[in-house]
Coordinates of C-alpha atoms in Angstrom, one line a residue:
X229 CA 17.3 10.6 -28.1
X230 CA 18.5 12.8 -25.3
X231 CA 22.3 13.6 -25.3
X232 CA 23.3 14.5 -21.7
X233 CA 26.4 16.7 -21.6
X234 CA 28.9 16.0 -18.9
X235 CA 27.4 12.5 -18.4
X236 CA 30.2 11.4 -16.1
X237 CA 29.8 14.4 -13.8
X238 CA 26.0 13.9 -13.4
X239 CA 26.4 10.2 -13.0
X240 CA 29.0 10.7 -10.2
X241 CA 26.7 13.2 -8.4
X242 CA 23.7 10.9 -8.6
X243 CA 25.8 7.9 -7.5
X244 CA 27.3 9.9 -4.5
X245 CA 23.8 11.0 -3.4
X246 CA 22.7 7.3 -3.6
X247 CA 25.7 6.2 -1.4
X248 CA 25.0 9.1 1.0
X249 CA 21.3 8.1 1.3
X250 CA 22.3 4.4 1.8
X251 CA 24.6 5.3 4.6
X252 CA 22.0 7.6 6.3
X253 CA 19.3 4.9 5.9
X254 CA 21.6 2.2 7.4
X255 CA 22.1 4.5 10.5
X256 CA 18.3 4.7 10.9
X257 CA 18.1 0.9 10.4
X258 CA 19.9 0.4 13.7
X259 CA 16.8 1.5 15.6
X260 CA 14.2 -0.8 13.9
X261 CA 12.8 -3.3 16.4
X262 CA 9.6 -5.3 16.6
X263 CA 8.1 -8.1 18.8
X264 CA 7.5 -11.2 16.7
X265 CA 7.0 -13.0 19.3
X266 CA 10.3 -12.0 20.8
X267 CA 12.0 -8.6 20.5
X268 CA 14.1 -8.6 17.3
X269 CA 15.6 -6.3 14.7
X270 CA 14.0 -6.0 11.2
X271 CA 15.0 -4.4 7.9
X272 CA 13.2 -2.5 5.2
X273 CA 13.7 -5.6 2.9
X274 CA 11.5 -7.6 5.3
X275 CA 8.7 -5.0 4.8
X276 CA 9.2 -5.2 1.0
X277 CA 9.3 -9.0 0.8
X278 CA 6.9 -10.5 3.3
X279 CA 6.7 -14.3 2.8
X280 CA 3.0 -14.4 3.8
X281 CA 0.3 -11.8 3.4
X282 CA -0.1 -11.3 7.2
X283 CA 3.6 -10.8 8.0
X284 CA 3.7 -7.1 7.2
X285 CA 0.8 -6.4 9.6
X286 CA 2.4 -8.6 12.3
X287 CA 5.7 -6.8 11.9
X288 CA 4.1 -3.3 12.2
X289 CA 1.8 -4.4 15.1
X290 CA 4.9 -5.8 16.8
X291 CA 6.5 -2.3 16.9
X292 CA 3.6 -1.1 19.1
X293 CA 4.0 -4.1 21.4
X294 CA 7.3 -2.6 22.5
X295 CA 5.9 0.6 24.2
X296 CA 9.4 1.9 25.3
X297 CA 10.9 1.5 21.9
X298 CA 7.9 2.1 19.6
X299 CA 8.3 5.9 19.3
X300 CA 12.0 5.6 18.5
X301 CA 11.3 2.8 16.0
X302 CA 8.5 4.7 14.3
X303 CA 10.6 7.9 14.1
X304 CA 13.5 5.9 12.6
X305 CA 11.2 4.2 10.1
X306 CA 9.7 7.4 9.0
X307 CA 13.1 9.0 8.6
X308 CA 14.2 6.1 6.5
X309 CA 11.2 6.4 4.3
X310 CA 11.8 10.2 3.9
X311 CA 15.4 9.6 3.0
X312 CA 14.2 7.0 0.4
X313 CA 11.6 9.5 -0.9
X314 CA 13.9 12.5 -1.2
X315 CA 17.4 11.1 -1.9
X316 CA 17.7 7.4 -2.7
X317 CA 14.8 6.9 -5.2
X318 CA 15.7 10.0 -7.4
X319 CA 19.4 9.2 -7.2
X320 CA 19.3 5.4 -8.1
X321 CA 16.9 5.7 -11.0
X322 CA 18.8 8.8 -12.3
X323 CA 22.0 6.8 -12.3
X324 CA 20.5 4.1 -14.4
X325 CA 18.7 6.6 -16.7
X326 CA 22.0 8.6 -17.3
X327 CA 24.0 5.4 -18.0
X328 CA 21.4 4.0 -20.4
X329 CA 21.1 7.3 -22.3
X330 CA 24.9 7.7 -22.5
X331 CA 25.2 4.1 -24.0
X332 CA 22.3 4.8 -26.4
X333 CA 24.3 7.8 -27.8
X334 CA 27.5 5.7 -28.1
X335 CA 26.0 2.7 -29.9
X336 CA 26.1 2.6 -33.7
X337 CA 23.2 0.1 -34.2
X338 CA 19.6 1.3 -34.3
X339 CA 18.4 -1.7 -32.2
X340 CA 20.9 -1.0 -29.5
X341 CA 20.0 2.7 -29.4
X342 CA 16.3 2.0 -29.1
X343 CA 16.9 -0.7 -26.5
X344 CA 18.9 1.5 -24.2
X345 CA 16.6 4.5 -24.8
X346 CA 13.7 2.3 -23.8
X347 CA 15.5 1.0 -20.7
X348 CA 16.3 4.6 -19.7
X349 CA 12.8 5.8 -20.0
X350 CA 11.4 2.7 -18.4
X351 CA 13.0 3.8 -15.1
X352 CA 10.0 6.1 -14.7
X353 CA 7.9 2.9 -13.9
X354 CA 9.9 1.7 -10.9
X355 CA 10.4 5.3 -9.8
X356 CA 6.6 5.8 -9.5
X357 CA 6.1 2.3 -8.0
X358 CA 8.7 3.0 -5.3
X359 CA 6.8 6.1 -4.3
X360 CA 3.6 4.2 -4.2
X361 CA 5.1 1.5 -2.1
X362 CA 6.6 3.9 0.4
X363 CA 3.3 5.8 0.7
X364 CA 1.6 2.5 1.5
X365 CA 4.2 1.7 4.2
X366 CA 3.7 5.2 5.6
X367 CA 0.0 4.7 5.9
X368 CA 0.5 1.2 7.5
X369 CA 2.9 2.6 10.1
X370 CA 0.4 5.2 11.2
X371 CA -2.3 2.6 11.8
X372 CA -2.4 1.0 15.2
X373 CA -3.8 -2.5 15.8
X374 CA -4.0 -3.6 12.2
X375 CA -6.2 -6.7 12.1
X376 CA -4.0 -9.8 11.4
X377 CA -5.8 -12.9 10.2
X378 CA -4.7 -16.0 12.2
X379 CA -3.2 -18.5 9.8
X380 CA -4.9 -21.9 9.6
X381 CA -2.1 -24.5 9.4
X382 CA -4.5 -27.2 8.2
X383 CA -5.1 -25.5 4.8
X384 CA -3.1 -23.4 2.5
X385 CA -3.3 -19.7 3.2
X386 CA -5.5 -17.8 0.7
X387 CA -3.5 -15.1 -1.0
X388 CA -5.1 -11.7 -0.6
X389 CA -5.4 -9.3 -3.6
X390 CA -3.3 -6.5 -1.9
X391 CA -0.5 -9.1 -1.3
X392 CA -0.6 -10.2 -4.9
X393 CA -0.4 -6.6 -6.1
X394 CA 2.5 -6.0 -3.7
X395 CA 4.4 -9.0 -5.1
X396 CA 3.7 -7.8 -8.7
X397 CA 4.9 -4.3 -7.7
X398 CA 8.1 -5.7 -6.4
X399 CA 8.7 -7.6 -9.7
X400 CA 8.5 -4.4 -11.8
X401 CA 10.2 -2.2 -9.2
X402 CA 13.3 -4.5 -9.0
X403 CA 13.2 -6.1 -12.4
X404 CA 13.3 -3.0 -14.6
X405 CA 16.2 -1.3 -12.9
X406 CA 18.2 -4.6 -12.6
X407 CA 17.8 -5.2 -16.4
X408 CA 18.8 -1.6 -17.1
X409 CA 21.8 -1.7 -14.7
X410 CA 23.1 -5.2 -15.8
X411 CA 22.7 -4.4 -19.6
X412 CA 24.5 -1.0 -19.1
X413 CA 27.3 -2.3 -17.0
X414 CA 27.8 -5.2 -19.5
X415 CA 28.1 -2.8 -22.5
X416 CA 30.4 -0.4 -20.5
X417 CA 32.6 -3.5 -19.6
X418 CA 32.6 -4.5 -23.3
X419 CA 33.6 -1.0 -24.4
X420 CA 36.4 -0.9 -21.8
X421 CA 37.8 -4.3 -22.8
X422 CA 37.6 -3.5 -26.5
X423 CA 39.4 -0.2 -26.0
X424 CA 36.6 2.1 -26.9
X425 CA 36.9 3.9 -23.6

């Protein structure tokens, strides 16, 4: 078990970096436009959660269909990914890790300690997956004219292997941190209500 001294200070620093990164990324998000089939704004969440396997390719190709805005959109998208790489990803998973480890130290039961230690160390998985996802997006952004299969409305769309892998990546990337955060916040709330903090 790792006992982190000055847990509150490190948690506050990581949380502040996460908030700063979120604010900077939202500023870049104002410049994200695509043509699908009309000019419209899009968000990073649309890239992370495409409903169909061809939607990500359509979205990225749509950026290049706006020749006047494409350079600005590509620049903003790359800046957003860099902010995610350098600030948001390390900060958010560090917050959850610090919180889980602090709770593991405070708990008296062996099961609770091992559970929160496991949740803390498990943050390495979404941390790595987030970097893999952003690298995949970076590669996609740099490709022009990505072939987009035309959907056949008469039969169900075959789900491609990369799309299945992307969906599975999202389950682990979002599921593990959410479990860690919800469990940690629940225990902190219990400690606070029971007078232990």
